[in-house]
Coordinates of N, CA and C in Angstrom, one line a residue:
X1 N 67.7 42.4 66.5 CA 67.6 43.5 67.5 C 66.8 42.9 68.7
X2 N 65.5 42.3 68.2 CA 64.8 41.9 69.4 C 65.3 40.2 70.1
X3 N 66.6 40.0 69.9 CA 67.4 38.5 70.2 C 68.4 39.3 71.3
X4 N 68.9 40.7 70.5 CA 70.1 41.3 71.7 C 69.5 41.6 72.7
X5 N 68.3 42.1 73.3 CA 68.3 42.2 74.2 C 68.0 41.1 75.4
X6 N 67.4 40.2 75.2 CA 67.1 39.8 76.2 C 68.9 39.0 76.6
X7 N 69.4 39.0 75.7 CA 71.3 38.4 76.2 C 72.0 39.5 76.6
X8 N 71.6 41.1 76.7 CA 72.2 42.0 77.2 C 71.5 41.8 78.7
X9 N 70.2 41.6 78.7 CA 69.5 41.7 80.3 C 70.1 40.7 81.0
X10 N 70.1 39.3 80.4 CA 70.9 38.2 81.0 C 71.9 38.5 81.6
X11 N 73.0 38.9 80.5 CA 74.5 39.6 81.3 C 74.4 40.4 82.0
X12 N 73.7 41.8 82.5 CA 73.2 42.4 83.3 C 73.0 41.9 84.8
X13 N 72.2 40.7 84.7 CA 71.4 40.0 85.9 C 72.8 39.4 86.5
X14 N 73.7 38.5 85.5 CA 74.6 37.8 86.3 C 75.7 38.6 86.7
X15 N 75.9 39.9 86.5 CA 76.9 41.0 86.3 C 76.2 41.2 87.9
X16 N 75.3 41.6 87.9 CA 74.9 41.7 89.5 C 74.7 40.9 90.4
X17 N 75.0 39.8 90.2 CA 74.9 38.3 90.8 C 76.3 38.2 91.2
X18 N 77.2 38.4 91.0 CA 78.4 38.4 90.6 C 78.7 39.6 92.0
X19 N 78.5 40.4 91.9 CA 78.3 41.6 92.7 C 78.0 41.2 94.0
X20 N 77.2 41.1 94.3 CA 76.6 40.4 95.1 C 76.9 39.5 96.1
X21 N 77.6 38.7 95.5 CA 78.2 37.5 96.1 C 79.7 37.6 96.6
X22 N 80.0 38.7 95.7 CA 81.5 39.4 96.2 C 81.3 40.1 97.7
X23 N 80.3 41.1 97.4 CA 80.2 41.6 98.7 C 79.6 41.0 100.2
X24 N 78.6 39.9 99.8 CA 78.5 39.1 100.9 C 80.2 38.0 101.3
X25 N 80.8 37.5 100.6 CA 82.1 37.1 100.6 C 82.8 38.3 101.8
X26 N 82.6 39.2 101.5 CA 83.0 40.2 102.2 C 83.0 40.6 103.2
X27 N 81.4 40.6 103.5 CA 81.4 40.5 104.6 C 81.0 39.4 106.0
X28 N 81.4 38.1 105.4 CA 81.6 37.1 106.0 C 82.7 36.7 106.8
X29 N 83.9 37.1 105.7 CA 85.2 37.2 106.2 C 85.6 38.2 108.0
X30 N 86.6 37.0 108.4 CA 86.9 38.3 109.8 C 87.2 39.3 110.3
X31 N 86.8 40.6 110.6 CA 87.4 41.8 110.4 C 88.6 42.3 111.0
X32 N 90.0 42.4 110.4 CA 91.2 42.6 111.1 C 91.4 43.7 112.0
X33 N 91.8 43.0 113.2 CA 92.0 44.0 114.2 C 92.7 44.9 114.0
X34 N 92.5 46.1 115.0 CA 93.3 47.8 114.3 C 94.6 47.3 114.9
X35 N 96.0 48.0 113.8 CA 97.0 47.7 114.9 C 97.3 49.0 116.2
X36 N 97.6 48.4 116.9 CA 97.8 48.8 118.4 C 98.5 50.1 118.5
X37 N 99.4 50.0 117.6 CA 100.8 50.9 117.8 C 101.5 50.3 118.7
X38 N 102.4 51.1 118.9 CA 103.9 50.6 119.8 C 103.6 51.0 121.5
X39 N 104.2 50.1 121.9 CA 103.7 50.1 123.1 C 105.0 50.5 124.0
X40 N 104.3 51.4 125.3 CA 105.1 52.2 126.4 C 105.3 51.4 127.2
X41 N 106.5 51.0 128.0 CA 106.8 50.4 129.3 C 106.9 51.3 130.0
X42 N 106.5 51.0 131.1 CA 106.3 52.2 132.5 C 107.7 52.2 133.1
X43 N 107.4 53.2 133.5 CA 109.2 53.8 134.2 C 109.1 52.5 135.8
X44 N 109.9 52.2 136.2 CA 110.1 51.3 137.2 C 109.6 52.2 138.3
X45 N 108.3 51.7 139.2 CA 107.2 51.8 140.2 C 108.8 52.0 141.5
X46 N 108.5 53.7 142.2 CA 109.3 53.8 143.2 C 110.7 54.4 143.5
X47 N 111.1 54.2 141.7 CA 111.7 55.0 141.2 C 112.3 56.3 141.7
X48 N 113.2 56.6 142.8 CA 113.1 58.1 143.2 C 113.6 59.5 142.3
X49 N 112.5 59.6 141.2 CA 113.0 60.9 140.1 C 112.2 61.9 140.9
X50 N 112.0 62.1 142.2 CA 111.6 63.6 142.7 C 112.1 63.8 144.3
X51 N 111.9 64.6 144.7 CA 112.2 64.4 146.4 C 111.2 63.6 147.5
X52 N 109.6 63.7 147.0 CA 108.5 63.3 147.9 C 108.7 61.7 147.3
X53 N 108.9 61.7 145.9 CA 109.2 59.8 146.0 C 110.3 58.9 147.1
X54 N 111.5 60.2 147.0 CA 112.5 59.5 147.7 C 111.8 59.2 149.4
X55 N 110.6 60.3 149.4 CA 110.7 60.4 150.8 C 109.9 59.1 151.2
X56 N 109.1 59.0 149.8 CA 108.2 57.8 150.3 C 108.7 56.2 150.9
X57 N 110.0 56.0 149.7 CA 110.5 55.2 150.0 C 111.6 55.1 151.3
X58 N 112.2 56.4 152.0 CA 112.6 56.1 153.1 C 111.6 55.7 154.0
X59 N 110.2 56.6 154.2 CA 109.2 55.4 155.1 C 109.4 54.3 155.0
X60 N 108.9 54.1 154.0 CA 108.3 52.5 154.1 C 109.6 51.6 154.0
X61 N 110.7 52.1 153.9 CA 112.1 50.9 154.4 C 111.8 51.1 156.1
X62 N 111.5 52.1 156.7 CA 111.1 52.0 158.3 C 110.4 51.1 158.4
X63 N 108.8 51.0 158.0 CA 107.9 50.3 158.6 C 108.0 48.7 158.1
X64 N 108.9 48.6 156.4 CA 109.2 47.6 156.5 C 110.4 46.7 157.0
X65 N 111.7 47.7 157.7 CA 112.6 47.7 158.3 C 113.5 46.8 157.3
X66 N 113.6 47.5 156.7 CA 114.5 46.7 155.1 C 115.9 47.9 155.2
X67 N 116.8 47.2 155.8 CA 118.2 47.9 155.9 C 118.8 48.0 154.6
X68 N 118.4 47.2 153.5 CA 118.8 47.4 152.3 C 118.6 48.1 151.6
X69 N 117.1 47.9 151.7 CA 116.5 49.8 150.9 C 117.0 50.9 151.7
X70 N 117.6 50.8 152.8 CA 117.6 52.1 153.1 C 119.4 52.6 152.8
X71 N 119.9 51.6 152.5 CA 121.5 51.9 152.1 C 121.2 52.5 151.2
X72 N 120.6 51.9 150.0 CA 120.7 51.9 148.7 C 120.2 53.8 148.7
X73 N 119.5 54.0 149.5 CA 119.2 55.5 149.3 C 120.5 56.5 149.8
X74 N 121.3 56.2 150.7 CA 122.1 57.5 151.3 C 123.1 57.2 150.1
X75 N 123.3 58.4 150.3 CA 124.9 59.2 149.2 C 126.2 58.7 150.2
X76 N 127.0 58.2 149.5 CA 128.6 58.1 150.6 C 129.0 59.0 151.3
X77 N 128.6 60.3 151.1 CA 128.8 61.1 151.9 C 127.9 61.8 153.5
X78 N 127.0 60.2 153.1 CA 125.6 61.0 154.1 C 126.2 61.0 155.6
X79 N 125.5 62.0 156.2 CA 125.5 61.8 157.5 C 124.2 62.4 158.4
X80 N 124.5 62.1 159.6 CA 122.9 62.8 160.6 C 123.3 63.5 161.5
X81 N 123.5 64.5 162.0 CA 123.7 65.8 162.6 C 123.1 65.2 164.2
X82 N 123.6 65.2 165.1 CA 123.2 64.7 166.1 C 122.6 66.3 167.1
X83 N 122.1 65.8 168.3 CA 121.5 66.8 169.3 C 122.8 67.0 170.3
X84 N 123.0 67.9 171.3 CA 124.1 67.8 172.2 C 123.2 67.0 173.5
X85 N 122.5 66.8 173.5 CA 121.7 65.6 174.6 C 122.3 64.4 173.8
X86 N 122.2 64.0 172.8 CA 122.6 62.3 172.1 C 124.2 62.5 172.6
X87 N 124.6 63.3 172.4 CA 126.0 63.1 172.2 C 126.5 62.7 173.7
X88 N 125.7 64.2 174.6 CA 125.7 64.0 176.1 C 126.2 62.6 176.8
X89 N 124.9 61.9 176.3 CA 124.0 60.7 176.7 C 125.4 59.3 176.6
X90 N 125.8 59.9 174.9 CA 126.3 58.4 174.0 C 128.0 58.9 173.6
X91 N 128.5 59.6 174.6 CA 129.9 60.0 174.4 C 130.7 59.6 173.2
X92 N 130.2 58.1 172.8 CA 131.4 57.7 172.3 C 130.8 57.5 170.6
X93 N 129.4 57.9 170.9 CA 129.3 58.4 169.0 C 129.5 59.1 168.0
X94 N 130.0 60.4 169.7 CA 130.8 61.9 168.6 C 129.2 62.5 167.7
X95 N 129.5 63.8 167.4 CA 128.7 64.4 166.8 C 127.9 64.2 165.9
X96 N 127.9 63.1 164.7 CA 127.6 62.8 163.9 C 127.7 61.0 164.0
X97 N 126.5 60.7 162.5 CA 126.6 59.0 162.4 C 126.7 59.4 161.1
X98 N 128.2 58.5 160.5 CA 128.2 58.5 159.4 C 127.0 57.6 158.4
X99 N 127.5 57.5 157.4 CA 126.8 56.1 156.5 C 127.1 54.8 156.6
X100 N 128.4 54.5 156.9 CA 128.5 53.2 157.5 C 128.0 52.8 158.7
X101 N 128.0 53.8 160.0 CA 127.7 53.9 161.3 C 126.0 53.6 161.0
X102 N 125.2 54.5 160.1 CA 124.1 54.4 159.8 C 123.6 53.0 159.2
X103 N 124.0 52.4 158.3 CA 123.8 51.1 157.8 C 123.7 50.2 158.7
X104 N 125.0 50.3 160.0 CA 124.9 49.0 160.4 C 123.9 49.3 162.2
X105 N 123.4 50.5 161.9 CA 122.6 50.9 163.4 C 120.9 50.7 162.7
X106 N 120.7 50.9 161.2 CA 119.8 50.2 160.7 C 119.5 48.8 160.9
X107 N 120.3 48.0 160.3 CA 121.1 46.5 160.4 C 120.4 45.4 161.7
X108 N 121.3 46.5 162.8 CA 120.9 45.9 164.4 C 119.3 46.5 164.5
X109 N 118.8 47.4 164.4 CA 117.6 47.9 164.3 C 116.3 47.1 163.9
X110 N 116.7 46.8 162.7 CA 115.6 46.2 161.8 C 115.6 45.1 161.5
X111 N 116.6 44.2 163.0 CA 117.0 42.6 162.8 C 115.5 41.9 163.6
X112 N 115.1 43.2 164.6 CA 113.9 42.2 165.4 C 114.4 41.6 166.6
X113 N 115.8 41.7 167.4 CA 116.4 40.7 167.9 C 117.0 41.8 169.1
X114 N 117.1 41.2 170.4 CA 117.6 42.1 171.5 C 119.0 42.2 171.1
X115 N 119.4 43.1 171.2 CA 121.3 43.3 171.1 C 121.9 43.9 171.8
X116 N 123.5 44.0 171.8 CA 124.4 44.2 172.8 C 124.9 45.9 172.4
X117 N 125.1 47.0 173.0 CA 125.7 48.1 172.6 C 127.1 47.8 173.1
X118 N 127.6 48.8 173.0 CA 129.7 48.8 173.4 C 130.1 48.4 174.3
X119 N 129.0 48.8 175.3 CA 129.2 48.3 176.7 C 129.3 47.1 177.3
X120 N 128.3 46.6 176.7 CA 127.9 45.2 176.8 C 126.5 45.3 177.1
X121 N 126.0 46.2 177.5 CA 124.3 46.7 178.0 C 123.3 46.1 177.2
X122 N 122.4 45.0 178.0 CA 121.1 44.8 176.7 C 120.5 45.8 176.2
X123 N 120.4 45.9 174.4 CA 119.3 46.8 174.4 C 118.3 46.0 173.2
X124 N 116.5 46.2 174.1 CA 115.4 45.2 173.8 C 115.7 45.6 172.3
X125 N 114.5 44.3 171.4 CA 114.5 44.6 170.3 C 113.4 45.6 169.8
X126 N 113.6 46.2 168.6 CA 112.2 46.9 168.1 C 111.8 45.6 167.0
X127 N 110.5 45.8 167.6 CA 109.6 44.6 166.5 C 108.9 45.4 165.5
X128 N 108.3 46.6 165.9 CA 107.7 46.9 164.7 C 108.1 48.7 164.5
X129 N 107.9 49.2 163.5 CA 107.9 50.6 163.5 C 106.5 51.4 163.2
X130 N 106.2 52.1 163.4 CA 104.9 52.7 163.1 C 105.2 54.0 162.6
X131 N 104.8 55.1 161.9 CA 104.8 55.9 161.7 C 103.6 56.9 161.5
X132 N 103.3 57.9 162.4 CA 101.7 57.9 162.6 C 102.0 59.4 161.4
X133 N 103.3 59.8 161.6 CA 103.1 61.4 161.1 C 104.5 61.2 160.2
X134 N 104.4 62.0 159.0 CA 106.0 62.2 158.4 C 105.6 63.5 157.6
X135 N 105.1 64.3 158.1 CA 104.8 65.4 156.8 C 105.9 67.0 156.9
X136 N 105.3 66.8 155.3 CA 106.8 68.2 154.9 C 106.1 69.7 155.6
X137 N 106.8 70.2 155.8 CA 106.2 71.6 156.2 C 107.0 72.5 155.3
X138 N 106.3 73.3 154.5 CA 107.0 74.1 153.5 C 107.5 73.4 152.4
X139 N 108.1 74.2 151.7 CA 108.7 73.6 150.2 C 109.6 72.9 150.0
X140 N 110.4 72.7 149.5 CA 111.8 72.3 149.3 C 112.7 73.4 148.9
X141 N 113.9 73.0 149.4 CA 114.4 73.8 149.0 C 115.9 74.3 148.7
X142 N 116.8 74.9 148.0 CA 118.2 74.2 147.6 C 119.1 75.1 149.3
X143 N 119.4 74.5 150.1 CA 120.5 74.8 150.8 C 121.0 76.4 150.8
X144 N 121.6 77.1 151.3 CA 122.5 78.0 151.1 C 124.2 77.3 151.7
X145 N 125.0 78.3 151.0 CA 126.5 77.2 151.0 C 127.1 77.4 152.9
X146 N 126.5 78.2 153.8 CA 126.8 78.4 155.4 C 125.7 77.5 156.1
X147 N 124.7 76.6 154.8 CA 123.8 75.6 156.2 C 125.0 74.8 156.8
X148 N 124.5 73.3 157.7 CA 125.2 72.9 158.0 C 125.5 71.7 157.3
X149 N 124.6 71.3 156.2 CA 124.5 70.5 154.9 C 124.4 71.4 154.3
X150 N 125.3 72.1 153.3 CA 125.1 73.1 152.1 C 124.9 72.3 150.7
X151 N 124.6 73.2 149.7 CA 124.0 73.3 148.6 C 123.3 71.6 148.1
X152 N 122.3 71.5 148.7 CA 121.3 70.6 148.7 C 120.0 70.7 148.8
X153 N 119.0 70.0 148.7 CA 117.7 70.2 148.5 C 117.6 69.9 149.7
X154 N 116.6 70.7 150.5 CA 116.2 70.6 151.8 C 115.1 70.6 152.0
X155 N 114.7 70.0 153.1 CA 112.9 69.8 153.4 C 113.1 69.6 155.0
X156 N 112.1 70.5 155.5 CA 111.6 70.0 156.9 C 110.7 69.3 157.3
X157 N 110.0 68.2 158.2 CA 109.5 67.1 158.1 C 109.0 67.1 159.6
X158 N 107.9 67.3 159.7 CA 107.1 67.1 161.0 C 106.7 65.6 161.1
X159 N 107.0 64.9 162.3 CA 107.3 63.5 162.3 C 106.6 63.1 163.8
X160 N 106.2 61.5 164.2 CA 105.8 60.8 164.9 C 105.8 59.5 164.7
X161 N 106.6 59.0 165.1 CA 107.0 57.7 164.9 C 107.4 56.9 166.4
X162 N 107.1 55.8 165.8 CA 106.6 54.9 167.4 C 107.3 53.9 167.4
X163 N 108.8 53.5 167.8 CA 108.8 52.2 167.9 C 108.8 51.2 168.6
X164 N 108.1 50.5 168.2 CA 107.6 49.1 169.5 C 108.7 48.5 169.8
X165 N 108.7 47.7 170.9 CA 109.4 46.8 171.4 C 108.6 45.2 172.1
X166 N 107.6 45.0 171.4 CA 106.6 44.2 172.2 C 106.0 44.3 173.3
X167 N 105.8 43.3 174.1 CA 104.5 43.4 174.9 C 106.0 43.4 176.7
X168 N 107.0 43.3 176.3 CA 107.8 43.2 178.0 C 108.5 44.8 177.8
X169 N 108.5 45.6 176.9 CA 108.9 47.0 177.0 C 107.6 48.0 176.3
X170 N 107.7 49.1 176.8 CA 107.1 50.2 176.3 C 107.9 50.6 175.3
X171 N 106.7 50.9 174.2 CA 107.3 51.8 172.8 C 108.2 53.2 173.1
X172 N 109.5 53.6 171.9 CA 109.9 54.7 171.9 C 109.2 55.4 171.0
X173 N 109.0 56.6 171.4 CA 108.1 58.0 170.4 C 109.2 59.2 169.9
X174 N 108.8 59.3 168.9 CA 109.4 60.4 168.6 C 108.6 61.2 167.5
X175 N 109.0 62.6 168.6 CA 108.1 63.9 168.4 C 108.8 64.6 168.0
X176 N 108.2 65.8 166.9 CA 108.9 67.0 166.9 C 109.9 67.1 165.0
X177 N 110.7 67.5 164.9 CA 111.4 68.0 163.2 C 112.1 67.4 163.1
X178 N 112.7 67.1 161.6 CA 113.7 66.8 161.1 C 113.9 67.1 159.6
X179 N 115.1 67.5 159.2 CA 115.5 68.3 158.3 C 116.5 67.2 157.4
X180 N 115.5 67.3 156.5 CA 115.9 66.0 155.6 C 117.2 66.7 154.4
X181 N 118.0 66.3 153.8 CA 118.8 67.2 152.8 C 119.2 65.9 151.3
X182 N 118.8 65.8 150.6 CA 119.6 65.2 149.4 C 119.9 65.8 147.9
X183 N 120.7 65.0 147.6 CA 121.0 65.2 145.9 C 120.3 64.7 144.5
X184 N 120.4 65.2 143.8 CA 120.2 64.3 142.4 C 121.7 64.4 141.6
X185 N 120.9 63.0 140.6 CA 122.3 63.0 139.6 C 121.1 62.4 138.8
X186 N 121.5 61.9 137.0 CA 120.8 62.0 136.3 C 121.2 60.3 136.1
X187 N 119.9 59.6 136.0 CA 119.8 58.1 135.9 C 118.9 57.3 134.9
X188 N 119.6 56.6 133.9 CA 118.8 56.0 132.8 C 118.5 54.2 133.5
X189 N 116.9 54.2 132.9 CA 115.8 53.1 133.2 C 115.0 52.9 132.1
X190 N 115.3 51.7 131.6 CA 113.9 51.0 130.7 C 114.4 52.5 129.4
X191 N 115.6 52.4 129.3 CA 116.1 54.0 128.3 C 115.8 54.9 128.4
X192 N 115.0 55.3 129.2 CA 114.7 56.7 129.8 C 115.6 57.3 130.7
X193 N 116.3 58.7 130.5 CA 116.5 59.6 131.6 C 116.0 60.6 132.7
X194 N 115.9 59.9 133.8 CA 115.3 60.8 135.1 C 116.0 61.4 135.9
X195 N 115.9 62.5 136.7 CA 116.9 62.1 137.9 C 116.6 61.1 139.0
X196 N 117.7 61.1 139.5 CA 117.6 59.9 140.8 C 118.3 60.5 141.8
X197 N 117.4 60.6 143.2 CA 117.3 61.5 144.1 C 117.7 60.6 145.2
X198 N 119.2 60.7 146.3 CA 119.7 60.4 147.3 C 119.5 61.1 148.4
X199 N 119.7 60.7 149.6 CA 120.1 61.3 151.1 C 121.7 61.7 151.1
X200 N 122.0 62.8 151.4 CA 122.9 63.2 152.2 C 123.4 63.8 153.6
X201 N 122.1 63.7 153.8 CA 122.1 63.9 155.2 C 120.9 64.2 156.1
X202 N 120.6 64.1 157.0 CA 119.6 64.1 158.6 C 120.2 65.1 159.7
X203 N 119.4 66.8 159.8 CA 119.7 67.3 161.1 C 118.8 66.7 161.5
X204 N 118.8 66.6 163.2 CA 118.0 65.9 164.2 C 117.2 66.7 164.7
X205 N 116.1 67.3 164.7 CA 115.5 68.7 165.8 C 114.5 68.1 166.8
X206 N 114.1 66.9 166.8 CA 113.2 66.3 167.9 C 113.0 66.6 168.9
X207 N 112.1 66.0 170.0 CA 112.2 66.3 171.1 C 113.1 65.2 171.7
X208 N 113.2 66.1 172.5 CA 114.6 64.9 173.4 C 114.2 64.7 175.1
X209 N 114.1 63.7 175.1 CA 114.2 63.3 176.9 C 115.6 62.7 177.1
X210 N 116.2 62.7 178.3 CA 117.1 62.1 178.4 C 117.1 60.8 178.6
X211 N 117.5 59.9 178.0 CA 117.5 58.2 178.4 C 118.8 57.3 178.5
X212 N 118.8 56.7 179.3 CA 119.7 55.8 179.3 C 120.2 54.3 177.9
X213 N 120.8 54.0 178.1 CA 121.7 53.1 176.7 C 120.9 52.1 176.5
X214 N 120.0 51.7 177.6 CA 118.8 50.3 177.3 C 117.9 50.7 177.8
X215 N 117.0 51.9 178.0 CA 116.1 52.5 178.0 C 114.6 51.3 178.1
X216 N 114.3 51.6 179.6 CA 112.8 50.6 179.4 C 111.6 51.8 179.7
X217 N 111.6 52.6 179.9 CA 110.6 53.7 180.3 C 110.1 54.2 179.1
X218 N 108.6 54.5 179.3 CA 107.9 54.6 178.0 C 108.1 56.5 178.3
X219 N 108.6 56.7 177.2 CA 108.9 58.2 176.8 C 109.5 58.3 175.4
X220 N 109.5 59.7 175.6 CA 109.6 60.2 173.9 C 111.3 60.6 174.1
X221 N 111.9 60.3 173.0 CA 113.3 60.8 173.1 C 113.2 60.8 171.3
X222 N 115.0 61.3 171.2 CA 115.1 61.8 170.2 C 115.2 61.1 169.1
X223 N 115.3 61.2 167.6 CA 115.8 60.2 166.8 C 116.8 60.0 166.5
X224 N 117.7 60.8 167.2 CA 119.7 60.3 166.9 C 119.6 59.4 168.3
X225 N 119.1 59.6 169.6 CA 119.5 59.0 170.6 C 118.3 57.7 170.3
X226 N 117.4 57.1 169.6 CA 117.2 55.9 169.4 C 117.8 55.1 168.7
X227 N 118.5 55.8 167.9 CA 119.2 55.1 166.5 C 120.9 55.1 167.5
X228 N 120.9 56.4 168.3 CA 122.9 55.9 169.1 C 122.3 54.2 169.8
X229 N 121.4 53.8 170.4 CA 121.2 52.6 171.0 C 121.1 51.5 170.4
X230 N 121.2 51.5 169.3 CA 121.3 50.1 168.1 C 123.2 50.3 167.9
X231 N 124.1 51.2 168.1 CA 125.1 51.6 167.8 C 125.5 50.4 167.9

C-alpha cells in the first residue's frame, strides 16, 4: 500500500507534464488566418446604370473632348432639336443634327485643329472646353407621348460652358437650358444586371446671339449654332 502511492503520484506528475508541453506546443505553433470569404468585384467605375451617371460622363467626354466616349453614349436614333436662329444662320443643316451629323461635328470639334466648314470658311480651333455650370433643375422625368422627344426620361439642365479657342480668338459661351432626353435597356457586367442609360436626344433652349460660320467675336451664342460650325 505504502509502494502504490508514491508510483500513482509519479504518474500523476508526468500525466501533467505531458499536459503541459502539449499546450505550450500549442501555443507556439502559428495562428491560422480567418478565411476571408468570397470576394465582391466592383461593378465597372462610370458605368451609366442611372441618368446623373450618364450625365456625368457626357461632361467629362466635353472637357476631355473624347469623340469616342461620346458616340458610345447616343442611341441610333439620337438627335438635337435645333433653334430657328441655328437654322436661320446654317441653312443647310436643316432642323435637326442627327447621330452621324453629331459624331462627326464632335470629331472636327474635339480634334484641336482649325477646320474647313461647306463653304470653305475657316473655322478656328477649340483647344479647350470648360464647363463652369451643368446642373439639373427639377427631377427627371418620363416624357409625355406629344413632347417633341416622347416617352423618355427627361431632364432640364442649366448650363455654362466656355469654349476656348486660344490666345488669337475669343472664347464661345454658352448660357441658358437644355433639355436632355434618354433611354434605358437592361445591361450585364462582371454578371451583374443593371440598366444602361443612352442619349436620344438634345432640345437646344440657350441663349442665342446671331453669328456668323467662323465667328471671331467674343459672345455667347447657342449650343446647336456652335456645334452647326464644326459641321
Amino acid at each position: 500500500m505504502n509502494n502504490r502511492r508514491p508510483r500513482i503520484a509519479l504518474l500523476l506528475v508526468s500525466v501533467m507534464a505531458l499536459v503541459i508541453l502539449g499546450l505550450a506546443g500549442c501555443s507556439s505553433s502559428p495562428t491560422q488566418a480567418p478565411d476571408p470569404g468570397p470576394t465582391t468585384v466592383p461593378f465597372p467605375a462610370g458605368f451609366p446604370s442611372s441618368q446623373d451617371l450618364l450625365m456625368a460622363r457626357f461632361q467629362a467626354a466635353y472637357t476631355a473632348r473624347d469623340s469616342v466616349a461620346l458616340a458610345a453614349m447616343l442611341r441610333p436614333e439620337f438627335i438635337t432639336i435645333l433653334q430657328q436662329s441655328t437654322r436661320n444662320t446654317f441653312p443647310d443643316v436643316g432642323e435637326t443634327l442627327d447621330r452621324h451629323e453629331q459624331v462627326r461635328i464632335a470629331g472636327r470639334m474635339f480634334r484641336g485643329q482649325d477646320v474647313f466648314d461647306p463653304n470653305g470658311s475657316p473655322v478656328p480651333a477649340v483647344t479647350t472646353i470648360s464647363i463652369t455650370t451643368f446642373q439639373r433643375v427639377g427631377v427627371w422625368s418620363l416624357s409625355i407621348p406629344t413632347d417633341q422627344i416622347p416617352n423618355a426620361w427627361r431632364g432640364l439642365y442649366s448650363v455654362q460652358v466656355l469654349f476656348n479657342r486660344g490666345l488669337s480668338y475669343a472664347p464661345l459661351k454658352v448660357l441658358g437650358n437644355l433639355v436632355l432626353y434618354m433611354t434605358e435597356r437592361d445591361s450585364t457586367a462582371l454578371g451583374e444586371t443593371h440598366p444602361y442609360y443612352q442619349f436620344v436626344g438634345v432640345v437646344d433652349l440657350t441663349d442665342d446671339v446671331p453669328m456668323g460660320p467662323a465667328d471671331k467675336a467674343s459672345e455667347t451664342s447657342s449650343w446647336g449654332s456652335i456645334h452647326a460650325l464644326f459641321r
